[in-house]
């Protein structure tokens, strides 16, 4: 029987590909033989990542993008199609929380910065919807393609303080399911959309919330770990197997699913 996890030769586009999670995913997928198109607004980090991919013998391309600018995305699409002729996979990894959209411990919803709330929804929701529209169009032409969105545990269970990001990621869960039906029924059952739901990782996005200046865990970090059956934060590499599964033929009948990778956080009550 064929190897269900063979992803050699797939053209995989990764928005936010130069970020903490994106770069670990891009390097892994290139190692597995995929051609990886890194899209990011950070040209330096993107260029360094592409050098690293090439040094490890992988194939790829880096393009500067802005996931909120349709014209830029359309130029990216033209460049990708000129080099590879198709897009097999889109990983919508650009996203993240923002300071102003989080309520400080001594504040309440009455102090909410609405502009910051809108910005975090823009990046996380429309920063997924726009690339899905632009790159998804190239997939519809071939009636084939796989999309993976990036959701969050904060979408499944609202976290204290993280109001804007949680709302945006909850919308990602809904959009993922909507698009699964849209693509399969209007275009082809060979077009699939799922979301990965990473639990808590200690990354730049949340370092200030989870660690003190001396590096020790904050009370919030200790609360998270106490609520995680696995008893620790995740490492970026622990998302790789799920991403690999979701973009490969091993998941050919899986669409509209939220794949939770959180050490049991969402499953745990008391
Ligand atoms: N790190 C975590 O703990 C965690 C947990 C759950 C979900 N997630 C989600 O996973 C995804 C990746 O997170 P990360 O930790 O790697 O974040 P990160 O901040 O390290 O990476 C995000 C990348 O997106 C890029 N980016 C930001 N705005 C952009 C724009 N407008 N256009 C193009 N690129 C842009 C940044 O330059 C950066 O390289 C995000 O959607 C995040 O919300 C992260």
CSV table of C-alpha atoms and ligand atoms in Angstrom, one decimal:
chain,number,residue,atom,x,y,z
A,1,UNK,CA,0.0,0.0,0.0
A,2,UNK,CA,1.2,3.5,-0.7
A,3,UNK,CA,2.7,5.7,2.0
A,4,UNK,CA,-0.3,7.8,3.1
A,5,UNK,CA,2.0,10.4,4.6
A,6,UNK,CA,4.1,10.9,1.5
A,7,UNK,CA,4.2,14.7,0.9
A,8,UNK,CA,7.2,14.8,-1.4
A,9,UNK,CA,6.7,17.4,-4.2
A,10,UNK,CA,3.7,19.1,-2.7
A,11,UNK,CA,3.8,22.9,-3.1
A,12,UNK,CA,3.0,24.2,0.4
A,13,UNK,CA,2.4,28.0,1.0
A,14,UNK,CA,2.8,29.1,4.6
A,15,UNK,CA,1.7,32.6,5.6
A,16,UNK,CA,3.5,33.8,8.7
A,17,UNK,CA,6.0,31.2,7.7
A,18,UNK,CA,9.0,33.0,9.3
A,19,UNK,CA,7.3,33.1,12.8
A,20,UNK,CA,8.1,30.8,15.7
A,21,UNK,CA,5.7,28.0,14.7
A,22,UNK,CA,5.9,28.7,11.0
A,23,UNK,CA,9.6,28.3,10.7
A,24,UNK,CA,9.7,25.0,12.5
A,25,UNK,CA,6.8,23.8,10.2
A,26,UNK,CA,8.5,25.1,7.1
A,27,UNK,CA,11.9,23.4,7.9
A,28,UNK,CA,10.1,20.1,8.7
A,29,UNK,CA,8.0,20.1,5.6
A,30,UNK,CA,11.0,20.9,3.4
A,31,UNK,CA,12.9,18.0,5.1
A,32,UNK,CA,10.0,15.8,4.1
A,33,UNK,CA,10.4,16.7,0.5
A,34,UNK,CA,7.7,19.4,0.1
A,35,UNK,CA,8.5,22.7,-1.8
A,36,UNK,CA,7.8,25.3,0.8
A,37,UNK,CA,6.7,28.9,-0.1
A,38,UNK,CA,7.4,31.1,2.9
A,39,UNK,CA,5.2,34.2,3.0
A,40,UNK,CA,5.9,36.7,5.7
A,41,UNK,CA,6.1,40.5,6.1
A,42,UNK,CA,9.5,40.0,7.9
A,43,UNK,CA,11.9,39.9,5.0
A,44,UNK,CA,15.0,39.3,7.1
A,45,UNK,CA,13.6,36.3,9.0
A,46,UNK,CA,12.0,35.0,5.8
A,47,UNK,CA,15.3,35.2,3.9
A,48,UNK,CA,17.2,33.5,6.8
A,49,UNK,CA,14.7,30.7,6.9
A,50,UNK,CA,14.9,30.1,3.1
A,51,UNK,CA,18.8,29.9,3.4
A,52,UNK,CA,18.4,27.4,6.2
A,53,UNK,CA,15.9,25.3,4.1
A,54,UNK,CA,18.3,25.3,1.1
A,55,UNK,CA,21.3,24.5,3.3
A,56,UNK,CA,19.4,21.4,4.5
A,57,UNK,CA,18.9,20.4,0.9
A,58,UNK,CA,15.3,21.5,0.7
A,59,UNK,CA,13.4,23.5,-2.0
A,60,UNK,CA,11.5,26.7,-1.4
A,61,UNK,CA,10.8,30.3,-2.1
A,62,UNK,CA,10.4,33.3,0.1
A,63,UNK,CA,8.1,36.2,-0.8
A,64,UNK,CA,7.3,39.3,1.2
A,65,UNK,CA,3.6,39.6,1.9
A,66,UNK,CA,0.9,41.3,3.9
A,67,UNK,CA,-1.9,39.0,4.6
A,68,UNK,CA,-4.3,42.0,4.8
A,69,UNK,CA,-3.5,43.3,1.3
A,70,UNK,CA,-5.3,41.6,-1.5
A,71,UNK,CA,-3.1,43.1,-4.2
A,72,UNK,CA,0.1,41.9,-2.6
A,73,UNK,CA,-1.4,38.4,-2.1
A,74,UNK,CA,-2.4,38.3,-5.8
A,75,UNK,CA,1.1,39.2,-6.8
A,76,UNK,CA,2.4,36.4,-4.5
A,77,UNK,CA,0.0,34.0,-6.2
A,78,UNK,CA,1.3,35.0,-9.7
A,79,UNK,CA,4.9,34.5,-8.5
A,80,UNK,CA,4.1,31.1,-7.0
A,81,UNK,CA,2.3,29.9,-10.1
A,82,UNK,CA,5.1,31.2,-12.3
A,83,UNK,CA,7.6,29.0,-10.4
A,84,UNK,CA,5.6,26.0,-9.4
A,85,UNK,CA,2.5,26.0,-11.6
A,86,UNK,CA,0.1,25.1,-8.7
A,87,UNK,CA,-0.6,25.4,-5.0
A,88,UNK,CA,-1.3,22.2,-3.2
A,89,UNK,CA,-1.5,23.3,0.4
A,90,UNK,CA,-2.1,26.6,2.2
A,91,UNK,CA,-1.2,26.9,5.9
A,92,UNK,CA,-2.7,30.1,7.4
A,93,UNK,CA,-0.2,30.6,10.2
A,94,UNK,CA,0.1,34.4,10.2
A,95,UNK,CA,-1.7,35.7,13.3
A,96,UNK,CA,-1.2,36.3,17.0
A,97,UNK,CA,-2.3,38.3,20.0
A,98,UNK,CA,-1.7,42.0,20.5
A,99,UNK,CA,-1.0,44.0,23.7
A,100,UNK,CA,-3.9,46.5,23.5
A,101,UNK,CA,-6.5,43.8,22.8
A,102,UNK,CA,-5.8,42.1,26.2
A,103,UNK,CA,-7.4,43.5,29.4
A,104,UNK,CA,-4.8,44.3,32.1
A,105,UNK,CA,-5.4,42.6,35.5
A,106,UNK,CA,-6.5,45.9,37.1
A,107,UNK,CA,-8.8,46.8,34.2
A,108,UNK,CA,-12.2,45.5,32.9
A,109,UNK,CA,-14.2,45.3,29.6
A,110,UNK,CA,-15.0,49.0,30.2
A,111,UNK,CA,-11.4,49.9,29.4
A,112,UNK,CA,-11.3,47.9,26.2
A,113,UNK,CA,-9.4,49.5,23.3
A,114,UNK,CA,-11.8,48.9,20.5
A,115,UNK,CA,-9.2,49.8,17.8
A,116,UNK,CA,-6.8,47.2,19.2
A,117,UNK,CA,-9.7,44.6,19.3
A,118,UNK,CA,-10.4,45.4,15.6
A,119,UNK,CA,-6.7,45.0,14.7
A,120,UNK,CA,-6.4,41.6,16.3
A,121,UNK,CA,-9.6,40.5,14.5
A,122,UNK,CA,-8.2,41.9,11.3
A,123,UNK,CA,-4.9,40.0,11.5
A,124,UNK,CA,-6.3,36.7,12.8
A,125,UNK,CA,-9.6,36.5,10.9
A,126,UNK,CA,-9.2,38.6,7.7
A,127,UNK,CA,-5.6,37.6,7.6
A,128,UNK,CA,-6.9,34.1,7.1
A,129,UNK,CA,-10.0,34.9,4.9
A,130,UNK,CA,-8.0,36.9,2.4
A,131,UNK,CA,-5.2,34.4,1.7
A,132,UNK,CA,-7.8,31.6,1.6
A,133,UNK,CA,-9.7,33.5,-1.1
A,134,UNK,CA,-6.7,34.4,-3.2
A,135,UNK,CA,-4.8,31.1,-2.9
A,136,UNK,CA,-7.9,29.1,-2.7
A,137,UNK,CA,-8.9,30.4,-6.2
A,138,UNK,CA,-5.8,28.7,-7.6
A,139,UNK,CA,-6.9,25.5,-5.9
A,140,UNK,CA,-10.4,25.7,-7.3
A,141,UNK,CA,-9.0,25.8,-10.9
A,142,UNK,CA,-7.6,22.3,-10.2
A,143,UNK,CA,-10.4,21.2,-7.9
A,144,UNK,CA,-7.8,20.0,-5.4
A,145,UNK,CA,-6.1,21.5,-2.4
A,146,UNK,CA,-5.8,21.4,1.3
A,147,UNK,CA,-6.0,24.4,3.8
A,148,UNK,CA,-5.0,24.4,7.4
A,149,UNK,CA,-6.0,27.3,9.6
A,150,UNK,CA,-4.5,28.2,13.0
A,151,UNK,CA,-7.0,28.3,15.8
A,152,UNK,CA,-6.3,28.4,19.5
A,153,UNK,CA,-7.5,27.0,22.8
A,154,UNK,CA,-8.7,30.5,23.6
A,155,UNK,CA,-11.4,29.9,20.9
A,156,UNK,CA,-12.7,26.8,22.6
A,157,UNK,CA,-12.6,28.1,26.2
A,158,UNK,CA,-12.5,31.9,26.6
A,159,UNK,CA,-9.4,32.8,28.6
A,160,UNK,CA,-9.5,35.6,31.1
A,161,UNK,CA,-8.0,38.9,29.7
A,162,UNK,CA,-7.6,37.6,26.1
A,163,UNK,CA,-10.8,39.0,24.7
A,164,UNK,CA,-10.0,40.1,21.2
A,165,UNK,CA,-7.7,37.2,20.2
A,166,UNK,CA,-10.2,34.7,21.6
A,167,UNK,CA,-13.0,36.2,19.6
A,168,UNK,CA,-10.9,36.2,16.4
A,169,UNK,CA,-9.8,32.6,16.8
A,170,UNK,CA,-13.4,31.5,17.6
A,171,UNK,CA,-14.3,33.0,14.3
A,172,UNK,CA,-11.5,30.9,12.7
A,173,UNK,CA,-13.1,27.7,14.0
A,174,UNK,CA,-16.5,28.7,12.5
A,175,UNK,CA,-14.9,29.8,9.2
A,176,UNK,CA,-13.0,26.5,8.9
A,177,UNK,CA,-16.2,24.5,9.2
A,178,UNK,CA,-18.0,26.9,6.8
A,179,UNK,CA,-15.3,26.6,4.2
A,180,UNK,CA,-15.1,22.8,4.5
A,181,UNK,CA,-18.7,22.6,3.3
A,182,UNK,CA,-18.3,25.4,0.7
A,183,UNK,CA,-15.3,23.9,-1.0
A,184,UNK,CA,-16.5,20.2,-1.0
A,185,UNK,CA,-20.0,20.9,-2.2
A,186,UNK,CA,-19.4,23.8,-4.7
A,187,UNK,CA,-16.0,22.7,-6.1
A,188,UNK,CA,-14.6,19.2,-5.1
A,189,UNK,CA,-14.5,16.8,-2.2
A,190,UNK,CA,-10.8,16.8,-2.9
A,191,UNK,CA,-10.6,20.3,-1.4
A,192,UNK,CA,-10.3,20.1,2.4
A,193,UNK,CA,-10.1,22.7,5.2
A,194,UNK,CA,-9.2,21.9,8.8
A,195,UNK,CA,-7.7,23.9,11.7
A,196,UNK,CA,-5.0,23.0,14.1
A,197,UNK,CA,-5.7,24.2,17.7
A,198,UNK,CA,-2.4,24.6,19.4
A,199,UNK,CA,-2.5,24.7,23.2
A,200,UNK,CA,0.0,26.8,25.2
A,201,UNK,CA,3.5,27.3,24.0
A,202,UNK,CA,6.0,29.6,25.6
A,203,UNK,CA,6.7,32.0,22.6
A,204,UNK,CA,7.2,35.7,22.0
A,205,UNK,CA,3.4,36.1,21.7
A,206,UNK,CA,2.8,35.3,25.3
A,207,UNK,CA,6.2,35.5,27.0
A,208,UNK,CA,5.3,38.6,28.9
A,209,UNK,CA,2.1,37.0,30.3
A,210,UNK,CA,3.8,33.8,31.3
A,211,UNK,CA,7.2,34.6,32.6
A,212,UNK,CA,8.6,37.1,35.0
A,213,UNK,CA,11.7,39.2,34.2
A,214,UNK,CA,13.9,36.6,36.0
A,215,UNK,CA,12.5,33.8,33.7
A,216,UNK,CA,10.3,32.2,36.4
A,217,UNK,CA,6.7,31.3,35.6
A,218,UNK,CA,4.0,33.9,36.5
A,219,UNK,CA,0.9,32.8,38.5
A,220,UNK,CA,-0.9,32.7,35.2
A,221,UNK,CA,1.6,30.2,33.7
A,222,UNK,CA,1.4,28.0,36.8
A,223,UNK,CA,-2.4,28.1,36.5
A,224,UNK,CA,-2.2,27.0,32.9
A,225,UNK,CA,0.1,24.1,33.7
A,226,UNK,CA,-2.1,23.0,36.6
A,227,UNK,CA,-5.0,22.9,34.1
A,228,UNK,CA,-3.0,20.9,31.5
A,229,UNK,CA,-3.1,17.1,32.2
A,230,UNK,CA,0.3,16.8,30.4
A,231,UNK,CA,1.7,19.2,33.1
A,232,UNK,CA,3.8,21.4,30.8
A,233,UNK,CA,3.8,23.8,27.9
A,234,UNK,CA,4.1,22.4,24.3
A,235,UNK,CA,7.2,22.6,22.1
A,236,UNK,CA,6.7,24.0,18.5
A,237,UNK,CA,7.9,20.6,17.2
A,238,UNK,CA,4.9,18.9,18.8
A,239,UNK,CA,2.6,20.4,16.1
A,240,UNK,CA,4.5,18.9,13.2
A,241,UNK,CA,2.9,15.5,13.2
A,242,UNK,CA,-0.6,16.9,13.1
A,243,UNK,CA,0.2,19.3,10.3
A,244,UNK,CA,1.8,16.5,8.4
A,245,UNK,CA,-1.3,14.3,8.8
A,246,UNK,CA,-3.7,17.1,7.9
A,247,UNK,CA,-1.9,18.0,4.6
A,248,UNK,CA,-1.3,14.3,3.5
A,249,UNK,CA,-3.6,11.7,2.0
A,250,UNK,CA,-3.7,10.1,5.5
A,251,UNK,CA,-6.5,12.6,6.2
A,252,UNK,CA,-8.3,12.4,2.9
A,253,UNK,CA,-11.8,12.1,4.5
A,254,UNK,CA,-11.1,14.7,7.2
A,255,UNK,CA,-12.5,18.2,6.6
A,256,UNK,CA,-14.0,20.8,8.9
A,257,UNK,CA,-12.2,19.3,11.8
A,258,UNK,CA,-10.5,21.2,14.7
A,259,UNK,CA,-7.4,19.2,15.6
A,260,UNK,CA,-6.6,20.0,19.2
A,261,UNK,CA,-2.9,19.7,20.2
A,262,UNK,CA,-2.9,20.9,23.8
A,263,UNK,CA,-1.8,18.2,26.2
A,264,UNK,CA,-5.4,17.8,27.3
A,265,UNK,CA,-6.1,21.4,28.3
A,266,UNK,CA,-9.5,21.6,26.6
A,267,UNK,CA,-10.6,18.1,27.7
A,268,UNK,CA,-9.9,18.8,31.4
A,269,UNK,CA,-12.4,20.1,33.9
A,270,UNK,CA,-11.7,19.0,37.5
B,1,LIG,N1,2.6,30.6,19.9
B,1,LIG,C1,1.5,30.1,20.6
B,1,LIG,O1,1.5,29.9,21.8
B,1,LIG,C2,0.2,29.9,19.8
B,1,LIG,C3,-0.8,29.2,20.4
B,1,LIG,C4,-2.0,29.0,19.6
B,1,LIG,C5,-2.1,29.5,18.3
B,1,LIG,N2,-1.1,30.2,17.8
B,1,LIG,C6,-1.3,30.7,16.5
B,1,LIG,O2,-0.3,30.1,15.6
B,1,LIG,C7,0.1,31.0,14.6
B,1,LIG,C8,1.6,31.3,14.6
B,1,LIG,O3,2.0,31.8,15.9
B,1,LIG,P1,3.5,32.1,16.2
B,1,LIG,O4,3.7,31.8,17.7
B,1,LIG,O5,4.4,31.4,15.3
B,1,LIG,O6,3.5,33.7,16.0
B,1,LIG,P2,4.7,34.6,15.5
B,1,LIG,O7,4.4,36.0,16.0
B,1,LIG,O8,6.0,34.0,16.0
B,1,LIG,O9,4.6,34.5,14.0
B,1,LIG,C9,3.7,35.1,13.2
B,1,LIG,C10,4.3,35.5,11.9
B,1,LIG,O10,3.3,36.2,11.1
B,1,LIG,C11,4.0,37.3,10.5
B,1,LIG,N3,2.9,38.4,10.3
B,1,LIG,C12,2.3,39.1,11.2
B,1,LIG,N4,1.4,40.0,10.6
B,1,LIG,C13,1.6,39.7,9.2
B,1,LIG,C14,1.0,40.3,8.1
B,1,LIG,N5,0.0,41.3,8.2
B,1,LIG,N6,1.3,39.8,6.9
B,1,LIG,C15,2.2,38.8,6.8
B,1,LIG,N7,2.8,38.2,7.8
B,1,LIG,C16,2.5,38.7,9.0
B,1,LIG,C17,5.0,37.8,11.5
B,1,LIG,O11,6.0,38.6,10.8
B,1,LIG,C18,5.5,36.5,12.1
B,1,LIG,O12,6.6,36.0,11.3
B,1,LIG,C19,-0.7,32.3,14.9
B,1,LIG,O13,-1.9,32.3,14.1
B,1,LIG,C20,-1.0,32.2,16.3
B,1,LIG,O14,-2.2,32.9,16.7
B,1,LIG,C21,0.1,30.4,18.5
